[in-house]
């Protein structure tokens, strides 16, 4: 687990899941007359009352634009907005809050690197390397960059268990590699990738490393300095925060050397018709009015995670993963897709004779929310020869009883389609 920088693992029994569930109002409702079991946190996690209240308080009391006014409300809003940046910086163990750029999410963060760093530093004959396990947001921006610059996109193959083929990576990452971009955790399968090994290969080739942390940061403690990457991207709504807000962390020296990628608003110091002087970090990359409430909500989500003991929550998720794998794996005709030894709390599966979309519909009528589809990772589906899978993904607010209910609903689905 050292690869994943998952720190101390206290006994999961110390984690009071029932107490935590009281903080999440959305969980206390019925769907189709059954208690909701929300097992789709990999798509979007739920948010606690503390996050909802922090955003509501901003709108009730402090709403004003940031960095623009001397009046009290603007100063309050700016203090809360920049305070959230400080919390994120500490949460990631960044060297400075100047390294924390607010974006709309993981997708925008990756596109920022591709269009800013990539357009300035990648040319014909260069190579960008990704893995076969990436979701579309870590494929398409690099394809676009290669089309724009004449560079080549190379793909590290995956193994049957759903892991990056390290042997193949050694032969693919080479002197032409300018950047290696891969997910911290596979969104489709839950595989925790061997960051340290891949970073070593990139460093030996003189390449930079971008980690797509959309599925990593909700499940484990992330220390960007220990990971030794150059960029780390994640989304707020997968970290129990709001939608429409995300973060790009980057090494300060790299960010300073990169040109802005969007113009207007906060990214300038002065403008004339002859010349524009750009703002300093981090605002150089934050054109226009930012998602102020979203940033404040994300800061509140981080406060919440620290308050409940994030490490204990991560240990509970691992217990759910092991229980779920054993329970669902014991069902006749069910095949778990992605069997890597190191996984986050994600179980992707197929049920013999039942299309994943039918699975999703039947379990929804039992009050259970899971994801069905290609999970924005069509190359992974193609590798396994399936159009889609069903996916149960757990957060620390889930229970073993909810997994038992999912297993019962799957048995019902199998009987319906027998």
Coordinates of N, CA and C in Angstrom, one line a residue, residues 67-272:
X67 N -11.3 39.3 -4.9 CA -10.1 40.0 -5.4 C -10.5 41.3 -6.1
X68 N -11.7 41.8 -5.9 CA -12.1 43.0 -6.7 C -12.7 44.1 -5.9
X69 N -13.0 43.9 -4.6 CA -13.6 45.0 -3.9 C -13.0 45.3 -2.6
X70 N -13.1 46.5 -2.1 CA -12.6 46.8 -0.8 C -13.7 46.7 0.3
X71 N -14.9 46.5 -0.2 CA -16.0 46.4 0.8 C -16.0 45.1 1.6
X72 N -16.7 45.1 2.7 CA -16.6 44.0 3.6 C -16.9 42.6 3.0
X73 N -18.0 42.6 2.3 CA -18.4 41.3 1.7 C -17.4 40.7 0.8
X74 N -16.8 41.6 -0.1 CA -15.8 41.1 -1.0 C -14.6 40.6 -0.2
X75 N -14.2 41.3 0.9 CA -13.1 40.8 1.7 C -13.4 39.5 2.4
X76 N -14.6 39.3 2.9 CA -15.0 38.0 3.5 C -15.0 36.9 2.4
X77 N -15.5 37.2 1.3 CA -15.5 36.2 0.2 C -14.1 35.8 -0.2
X78 N -13.3 36.8 -0.3 CA -11.9 36.5 -0.7 C -11.1 35.7 0.3
X79 N -11.4 36.1 1.6 CA -10.7 35.4 2.7 C -11.2 33.9 2.7
X80 N -12.5 33.6 2.5 CA -13.0 32.3 2.5 C -12.4 31.5 1.3
X81 N -12.4 32.2 0.1 CA -11.9 31.5 -1.1 C -10.5 31.2 -1.0
X82 N -9.6 32.1 -0.6 CA -8.2 31.8 -0.5 C -7.9 30.9 0.7
X83 N -8.8 31.0 1.8 CA -8.6 30.0 2.9 C -8.8 28.6 2.4
X84 N -9.8 28.4 1.5 CA -10.0 27.0 0.9 C -8.7 26.6 0.2
X85 N -8.1 27.5 -0.5 CA -6.9 27.1 -1.2 C -5.8 26.7 -0.2
X86 N -5.7 27.4 0.9 CA -4.7 27.0 1.9 C -5.0 25.6 2.4
X87 N -6.3 25.3 2.7 CA -6.7 24.0 3.2 C -6.3 22.9 2.2
X88 N -6.5 23.1 0.9 CA -6.2 22.1 -0.1 C -4.7 21.9 -0.2
X89 N -4.0 23.0 -0.1 CA -2.5 23.0 -0.1 C -2.0 22.1 1.0
X90 N -2.5 22.3 2.2 CA -2.1 21.5 3.3 C -2.5 20.0 3.2
X91 N -3.7 19.8 2.6 CA -4.3 18.4 2.4 C -3.4 17.6 1.5
X92 N -2.9 18.3 0.5 CA -2.0 17.6 -0.5 C -0.5 17.6 -0.1
X93 N -0.2 18.3 1.0 CA 1.2 18.5 1.3 C 2.0 19.2 0.2
X94 N 1.3 20.2 -0.4 CA 2.0 21.0 -1.4 C 3.0 21.9 -0.7
X95 N 4.0 22.4 -1.4 CA 5.0 23.3 -0.8 C 4.5 24.7 -0.6
X96 N 3.5 25.0 -1.4 CA 2.9 26.4 -1.3 C 1.5 26.4 -1.9
X97 N 0.6 27.3 -1.4 CA -0.7 27.4 -2.0 C -0.6 28.0 -3.4
X98 N 0.5 28.5 -3.8 CA 0.7 29.0 -5.2 C 0.6 27.9 -6.2
X99 N 0.8 26.7 -5.7 CA 0.8 25.5 -6.5 C -0.6 24.9 -6.8
X100 N -1.6 25.5 -6.1 CA -3.0 25.0 -6.2 C -3.8 25.9 -7.1
X101 N -4.2 25.4 -8.2 CA -5.0 26.1 -9.2 C -6.4 25.6 -9.2
X102 N -7.4 26.4 -9.0 CA -8.8 26.0 -9.1 C -9.2 25.8 -10.6
X103 N -9.9 24.7 -10.8 CA -10.4 24.5 -12.2 C -11.9 24.0 -12.0
X104 N -12.5 23.7 -13.1 CA -13.9 23.2 -13.0 C -13.9 21.7 -12.6
X105 N -12.8 21.0 -12.7 CA -12.7 19.6 -12.4 C -11.4 19.0 -12.9
X106 N -11.4 17.6 -12.8 CA -10.2 16.9 -13.3 C -10.0 17.1 -14.8
X107 N -11.1 17.1 -15.6 CA -11.0 17.2 -17.0 C -10.4 18.5 -17.4
X108 N -10.9 19.6 -16.8 CA -10.3 20.9 -17.2 C -8.8 21.0 -16.7
X109 N -8.5 20.4 -15.6 CA -7.1 20.5 -15.1 C -6.2 19.8 -16.1
X110 N -6.6 18.6 -16.6 CA -5.7 17.9 -17.6 C -5.6 18.7 -18.9
X111 N -6.8 19.3 -19.3 CA -6.7 20.1 -20.5 C -5.8 21.3 -20.3
X112 N -5.8 21.9 -19.1 CA -4.9 23.0 -18.9 C -3.5 22.6 -19.1
X113 N -3.1 21.5 -18.6 CA -1.7 21.1 -18.7 C -1.4 20.8 -20.2
X114 N -2.3 20.1 -20.9 CA -2.1 19.8 -22.3 C -1.9 21.0 -23.1
X115 N -2.8 22.0 -22.9 CA -2.8 23.2 -23.8 C -1.8 24.2 -23.3
X116 N -1.5 24.3 -22.1 CA -0.5 25.3 -21.6 C 0.9 24.7 -21.7
X117 N 1.2 23.7 -20.8 CA 2.5 23.1 -20.9 C 2.8 22.4 -22.2
X118 N 1.8 21.7 -22.7 CA 2.0 20.8 -23.8 C 2.3 21.6 -25.1
X119 N 1.5 22.7 -25.3 CA 1.7 23.5 -26.6 C 3.0 24.2 -26.6
X120 N 3.6 24.5 -25.4 CA 4.8 25.2 -25.3 C 6.0 24.3 -25.3
X121 N 5.8 23.0 -25.0 CA 7.0 22.1 -24.7 C 7.0 20.8 -25.5
X122 N 6.0 20.6 -26.3 CA 5.9 19.3 -27.0 C 5.9 19.6 -28.5
X123 N 6.6 18.8 -29.3 CA 6.7 19.1 -30.7 C 6.8 17.7 -31.5
X124 N 6.9 17.9 -32.8 CA 7.0 16.7 -33.7 C 8.1 15.8 -33.2
X125 N 7.8 14.5 -33.2 CA 8.8 13.5 -32.8 C 8.8 13.2 -31.3
X126 N 8.2 14.1 -30.5 CA 8.0 13.8 -29.1 C 6.9 12.8 -28.8
X127 N 6.9 12.2 -27.7 CA 5.9 11.2 -27.3 C 5.2 11.5 -26.0
X128 N 3.9 11.4 -26.0 CA 3.1 11.4 -24.7 C 2.7 10.0 -24.4
X129 N 2.9 9.5 -23.2 CA 2.6 8.1 -22.9 C 1.4 8.1 -21.9
X130 N 0.4 7.3 -22.1 CA -0.7 7.0 -21.2 C -0.8 5.5 -21.1
X131 N -1.8 5.1 -20.3 CA -2.0 3.6 -20.2 C -3.4 3.3 -20.8
X132 N -3.6 2.0 -21.0 CA -4.8 1.5 -21.6 C -6.0 1.6 -20.6
X133 N -5.7 1.9 -19.4 CA -6.7 1.9 -18.3 C -7.3 3.3 -18.1
X134 N -6.9 4.3 -18.9 CA -7.4 5.7 -18.7 C -8.8 5.9 -19.0
X135 N -9.5 6.8 -18.3 CA -10.8 7.3 -18.8 C -10.6 8.4 -19.8
X136 N -11.7 8.7 -20.5 CA -11.6 9.5 -21.7 C -10.9 10.9 -21.4
X137 N -11.1 11.4 -20.2 CA -10.5 12.7 -19.9 C -9.0 12.7 -19.8
X138 N -8.4 11.5 -19.7 CA -7.0 11.4 -19.7 C -6.5 10.7 -21.0
X139 N -7.3 10.7 -22.0 CA -7.0 10.3 -23.4 C -7.1 11.4 -24.4
X140 N -8.4 11.9 -24.4 CA -8.7 12.9 -25.5 C -7.8 14.2 -25.5
X141 N -7.5 14.8 -24.3 CA -6.7 16.0 -24.3 C -5.3 15.7 -24.9
X142 N -4.8 14.5 -24.7 CA -3.5 14.2 -25.3 C -3.5 13.9 -26.8
X143 N -4.6 13.3 -27.2 CA -4.8 13.1 -28.6 C -4.9 14.5 -29.3
X144 N -5.6 15.4 -28.7 CA -5.7 16.7 -29.3 C -4.4 17.4 -29.4
X145 N -3.6 17.3 -28.3 CA -2.3 17.9 -28.2 C -1.4 17.3 -29.3
X146 N -1.5 16.0 -29.5 CA -0.6 15.3 -30.5 C -1.0 15.8 -31.9
X147 N -2.3 15.9 -32.2 CA -2.8 16.4 -33.5 C -2.3 17.9 -33.7
X148 N -2.2 18.6 -32.6 CA -1.8 20.0 -32.8 C -0.3 20.2 -32.9
X149 N 0.5 19.3 -32.4 CA 2.0 19.5 -32.3 C 2.7 18.5 -33.2
X150 N 2.1 17.4 -33.7 CA 2.8 16.4 -34.4 C 3.5 15.4 -33.5
X151 N 3.2 15.4 -32.2 CA 3.7 14.4 -31.3 C 2.9 13.1 -31.5
X152 N 3.4 12.0 -30.8 CA 2.8 10.7 -30.9 C 2.3 10.3 -29.6
X153 N 1.1 9.7 -29.6 CA 0.5 9.2 -28.3 C 0.8 7.7 -28.3
X154 N 1.5 7.3 -27.2 CA 1.8 5.9 -27.0 C 1.0 5.3 -25.8
X155 N 0.6 4.1 -25.8 CA -0.3 3.5 -24.8 C 0.4 2.3 -24.2
X156 N 0.5 2.3 -22.9 CA 1.0 1.1 -22.2 C -0.1 0.1 -22.0
X157 N 0.1 -1.1 -22.5 CA -1.0 -2.1 -22.4 C -1.4 -2.5 -20.9
X158 N -2.5 -3.1 -20.8 CA -3.0 -3.6 -19.5 C -3.0 -5.1 -19.4
X159 N -3.1 -5.6 -18.2 CA -3.1 -7.1 -18.1 C -4.5 -7.6 -17.8
X160 N -4.7 -8.9 -17.8 CA -6.1 -9.4 -17.6 C -6.6 -9.1 -16.3
X161 N -5.7 -8.9 -15.3 CA -6.2 -8.6 -13.9 C -6.6 -7.1 -13.8
X162 N -6.3 -6.3 -14.9 CA -6.7 -4.9 -14.8 C -5.6 -4.0 -14.3
X163 N -4.3 -4.4 -14.5 CA -3.2 -3.6 -14.0 C -2.4 -3.1 -15.2
X164 N -1.6 -2.0 -15.0 CA -0.7 -1.5 -16.0 C 0.4 -2.5 -16.2
X165 N 0.7 -2.9 -17.4 CA 1.8 -3.8 -17.7 C 3.2 -3.1 -17.5
X166 N 3.8 -3.4 -16.4 CA 5.0 -2.6 -16.1 C 6.2 -3.0 -17.0
X167 N 6.2 -4.3 -17.4 CA 7.2 -4.8 -18.3 C 7.1 -4.0 -19.6
X168 N 5.9 -3.9 -20.1 CA 5.7 -3.1 -21.4 C 6.0 -1.7 -21.2
X169 N 5.7 -1.1 -20.0 CA 6.0 0.3 -19.7 C 7.5 0.6 -19.9
X170 N 8.3 -0.4 -19.4 CA 9.8 -0.2 -19.5 C 10.3 0.0 -20.9
X171 N 9.6 -0.7 -21.9 CA 10.0 -0.6 -23.2 C 9.4 0.6 -24.0
X172 N 8.3 1.1 -23.5 CA 7.5 2.2 -24.1 C 8.0 3.6 -23.7
X173 N 8.3 3.7 -22.4 CA 8.8 5.0 -21.9 C 10.3 5.1 -22.2
X174 N 10.6 6.1 -23.0 CA 12.0 6.2 -23.5 C 12.4 7.7 -23.6
X175 N 13.5 7.9 -24.3 CA 14.1 9.2 -24.5 C 13.2 10.2 -25.2
X176 N 12.2 9.7 -26.0 CA 11.3 10.6 -26.7 C 10.1 11.0 -25.8
X177 N 9.9 10.3 -24.7 CA 8.8 10.6 -23.8 C 8.9 12.0 -23.2
X178 N 8.0 12.8 -23.4 CA 8.0 14.1 -22.8 C 7.1 14.1 -21.5
X179 N 6.1 13.3 -21.5 CA 5.2 13.3 -20.3 C 4.5 11.9 -20.2
X180 N 4.4 11.4 -19.0 CA 3.7 10.2 -18.7 C 2.4 10.6 -17.9
X181 N 1.2 10.3 -18.4 CA 0.0 10.6 -17.7 C -0.8 9.4 -17.5
X182 N -1.2 9.2 -16.2 CA -2.0 8.0 -15.9 C -2.8 8.2 -14.6
X183 N -3.8 7.4 -14.4 CA -4.7 7.6 -13.3 C -4.1 7.0 -12.0
X184 N -4.3 7.7 -10.9 CA -3.8 7.1 -9.6 C -4.6 5.8 -9.3
X185 N -5.9 5.9 -9.6 CA -6.8 4.7 -9.5 C -7.7 4.6 -10.7
X186 N -7.9 3.4 -11.2 CA -8.7 3.2 -12.4 C -10.2 3.4 -12.0
X187 N -10.9 4.3 -12.7 CA -12.3 4.5 -12.4 C -13.2 3.3 -12.7
X188 N -12.8 2.6 -13.8 CA -13.6 1.5 -14.2 C -13.5 0.2 -13.4
X189 N -12.2 0.0 -12.9 CA -11.9 -1.2 -12.2 C -11.5 -1.1 -10.7
X190 N -11.1 0.1 -10.4 CA -10.6 0.3 -9.0 C -9.2 0.0 -8.7
X191 N -8.4 -0.4 -9.8 CA -7.0 -0.7 -9.6 C -6.2 0.5 -9.1
X192 N -5.4 0.3 -8.0 CA -4.5 1.3 -7.6 C -3.2 1.1 -8.3
X193 N -2.8 2.0 -9.1 CA -1.6 1.8 -10.0 C -0.3 2.0 -9.2
X194 N 0.8 1.4 -9.7 CA 2.1 1.5 -9.0 C 2.8 2.8 -9.3
X195 N 2.4 3.8 -8.6 CA 2.9 5.2 -9.0 C 4.4 5.2 -8.9
X196 N 5.0 4.7 -7.8 CA 6.4 4.9 -7.6 C 7.2 4.2 -8.8
X197 N 6.8 3.0 -9.2 CA 7.5 2.3 -10.2 C 7.4 3.1 -11.6
X198 N 6.2 3.6 -11.8 CA 6.0 4.3 -13.1 C 6.8 5.7 -13.1
X199 N 6.7 6.3 -11.9 CA 7.5 7.6 -11.8 C 8.9 7.4 -12.0
X200 N 9.5 6.3 -11.5 CA 10.9 6.0 -11.7 C 11.2 5.8 -13.2
X201 N 10.4 5.2 -13.9 CA 10.6 5.0 -15.3 C 10.6 6.3 -16.0
X202 N 9.6 7.2 -15.7 CA 9.5 8.5 -16.3 C 10.8 9.3 -16.0
X203 N 11.2 9.3 -14.7 CA 12.3 10.1 -14.3 C 13.6 9.7 -15.1
X204 N 13.7 8.4 -15.2 CA 14.9 7.8 -15.9 C 14.9 8.3 -17.4
X205 N 13.7 8.5 -17.9 CA 13.7 9.0 -19.3 C 13.7 10.5 -19.4
X206 N 13.7 11.2 -18.3 CA 13.7 12.6 -18.3 C 12.3 13.2 -18.6
X207 N 11.2 12.4 -18.3 CA 9.9 12.9 -18.6 C 9.2 13.4 -17.4
X208 N 8.2 14.3 -17.6 CA 7.3 14.7 -16.5 C 6.2 13.7 -16.3
X209 N 5.5 13.8 -15.1 CA 4.5 12.9 -14.8 C 3.2 13.7 -14.3
X210 N 2.1 13.3 -15.0 CA 0.8 13.9 -14.5 C 0.0 12.7 -13.9
X211 N -0.5 12.9 -12.7 CA -1.4 11.9 -12.1 C -2.8 12.4 -12.1
X212 N -3.7 11.6 -12.7 CA -5.1 11.9 -12.7 C -5.6 11.3 -11.4
X213 N -5.9 12.2 -10.4 CA -6.3 11.7 -9.1 C -7.8 11.7 -8.8
X214 N -8.6 11.8 -9.9 CA -10.0 11.9 -9.7 C -10.6 10.7 -8.8
X215 N -10.0 9.5 -8.9 CA -10.5 8.4 -8.1 C -9.5 8.0 -7.0
X216 N -8.4 8.8 -7.0 CA -7.4 8.5 -5.9 C -7.6 9.3 -4.7
X217 N -7.8 10.6 -4.8 CA -7.9 11.4 -3.6 C -9.1 11.1 -2.7
X218 N -10.2 10.6 -3.2 CA -11.3 10.3 -2.3 C -11.0 9.1 -1.4
X219 N -10.1 8.2 -1.8 CA -9.9 7.0 -1.1 C -8.6 6.8 -0.3
X220 N -7.7 7.7 -0.4 CA -6.4 7.6 0.3 C -5.8 8.9 0.5
X221 N -4.9 9.0 1.5 CA -4.2 10.2 1.8 C -3.2 10.5 0.6
X222 N -3.2 11.6 0.1 CA -2.4 11.9 -1.1 C -1.3 13.0 -0.6
X223 N -0.1 12.6 -0.8 CA 1.0 13.5 -0.5 C 1.8 13.7 -1.9
X224 N 1.6 14.9 -2.5 CA 2.1 15.1 -3.8 C 3.7 15.1 -3.8
X225 N 4.3 15.5 -2.7 CA 5.7 15.5 -2.7 C 6.2 14.0 -2.6
X226 N 5.5 13.2 -1.8 CA 5.9 11.8 -1.7 C 5.7 11.0 -3.0
X227 N 4.6 11.4 -3.7 CA 4.3 10.7 -4.9 C 5.4 11.1 -6.0
X228 N 6.0 12.2 -5.8 CA 7.0 12.7 -6.8 C 6.5 12.9 -8.2
X229 N 5.2 13.3 -8.3 CA 4.7 13.6 -9.6 C 4.9 15.1 -9.9
X230 N 4.6 15.6 -11.1 CA 4.7 17.0 -11.4 C 3.4 17.7 -11.4
X231 N 2.3 17.0 -11.8 CA 1.0 17.5 -11.8 C 0.1 16.5 -11.1
X232 N -0.9 17.0 -10.4 CA -2.0 16.1 -9.8 C -3.3 16.8 -10.0
X233 N -4.3 16.1 -10.6 CA -5.6 16.7 -10.9 C -6.7 15.9 -10.2
X234 N -7.7 16.6 -9.6 CA -8.8 15.9 -9.0 C -10.1 16.8 -9.1
X235 N -11.2 16.2 -8.8 CA -12.5 16.9 -8.8 C -13.1 17.0 -7.4
X236 N -13.8 18.1 -7.1 CA -14.4 18.3 -5.8 C -15.5 17.4 -5.6
X237 N -16.3 17.1 -6.6 CA -17.6 16.3 -6.3 C -17.3 14.9 -6.0
X238 N -16.1 14.4 -6.3 CA -15.7 13.0 -5.9 C -15.1 13.0 -4.5
X239 N -14.8 14.2 -4.0 CA -14.2 14.3 -2.7 C -15.2 14.9 -1.7
X240 N -16.5 14.5 -1.9 CA -17.6 14.9 -1.0 C -17.8 16.4 -1.0
X241 N -17.3 17.1 -2.0 CA -17.5 18.5 -2.2 C -18.5 18.8 -3.3
X242 N -18.5 20.1 -3.8 CA -19.5 20.5 -4.8 C -19.0 20.0 -6.2
X243 N -20.0 20.1 -7.1 CA -19.7 19.9 -8.5 C -19.1 21.2 -9.1
X244 N -18.5 21.1 -10.2 CA -18.0 22.3 -10.9 C -16.8 22.9 -10.4
X245 N -16.1 22.3 -9.4 CA -14.9 22.8 -8.9 C -13.9 21.6 -8.8
X246 N -12.6 21.9 -9.1 CA -11.6 20.9 -9.1 C -10.2 21.6 -8.9
X247 N -9.2 20.8 -8.9 CA -7.9 21.3 -8.6 C -6.8 20.8 -9.5
X248 N -6.0 21.6 -10.0 CA -4.7 21.2 -10.6 C -3.6 21.6 -9.6
X249 N -2.9 20.6 -9.1 CA -1.7 20.9 -8.4 C -0.5 20.8 -9.3
X250 N 0.5 21.7 -9.3 CA 1.6 21.5 -10.1 C 2.9 22.1 -9.4
X251 N 4.0 21.6 -9.8 CA 5.3 22.1 -9.2 C 5.4 23.6 -9.6
X252 N 5.7 24.4 -8.6 CA 5.7 25.9 -8.8 C 6.6 26.3 -10.0
X253 N 7.8 25.7 -10.1 CA 8.7 26.1 -11.2 C 8.1 25.9 -12.5
X254 N 7.4 24.7 -12.6 CA 6.7 24.4 -13.9 C 5.6 25.4 -14.2
X255 N 4.8 25.6 -13.2 CA 3.6 26.5 -13.4 C 4.1 27.9 -13.8
X256 N 5.2 28.4 -13.2 CA 5.7 29.7 -13.5 C 6.1 29.8 -14.9
X257 N 6.7 28.7 -15.4 CA 7.2 28.7 -16.8 C 6.1 28.5 -17.8
X258 N 4.9 28.1 -17.4 CA 3.8 27.8 -18.4 C 3.1 29.1 -18.7
X259 N 2.7 29.3 -20.0 CA 1.9 30.4 -20.3 C 0.4 30.2 -19.9
X260 N -0.3 31.3 -19.7 CA -1.8 31.2 -19.4 C -2.4 30.5 -20.5
X261 N -3.6 29.9 -20.2 CA -4.3 29.2 -21.3 C -5.6 29.8 -21.6
X262 N -6.1 30.7 -20.7 CA -7.4 31.4 -20.9 C -7.1 32.8 -20.5
X263 N -7.7 33.8 -21.2 CA -7.5 35.2 -20.9 C -8.7 35.9 -20.3
X264 N -8.4 36.9 -19.4 CA -9.5 37.7 -18.9 C -9.6 37.6 -17.3
X265 N -10.2 38.6 -16.7 CA -10.4 38.5 -15.3 C -9.2 38.4 -14.4
X266 N -9.2 37.5 -13.5 CA -8.2 37.4 -12.5 C -6.8 37.1 -13.0
X267 N -6.6 36.7 -14.3 CA -5.3 36.3 -14.7 C -4.4 37.4 -15.2
X268 N -4.9 38.7 -15.0 CA -4.1 39.8 -15.5 C -3.7 40.7 -14.3
X269 N -2.6 41.4 -14.5 CA -2.2 42.5 -13.6 C -2.5 43.9 -14.2
X270 N -2.2 44.0 -15.5 CA -2.5 45.2 -16.2 C -2.8 44.9 -17.7
X271 N -3.6 45.7 -18.3 CA -4.0 45.5 -19.7 C -4.0 46.9 -20.4
X272 N -3.3 46.9 -21.5 CA -3.5 48.0 -22.5 C -3.7 47.4 -23.8

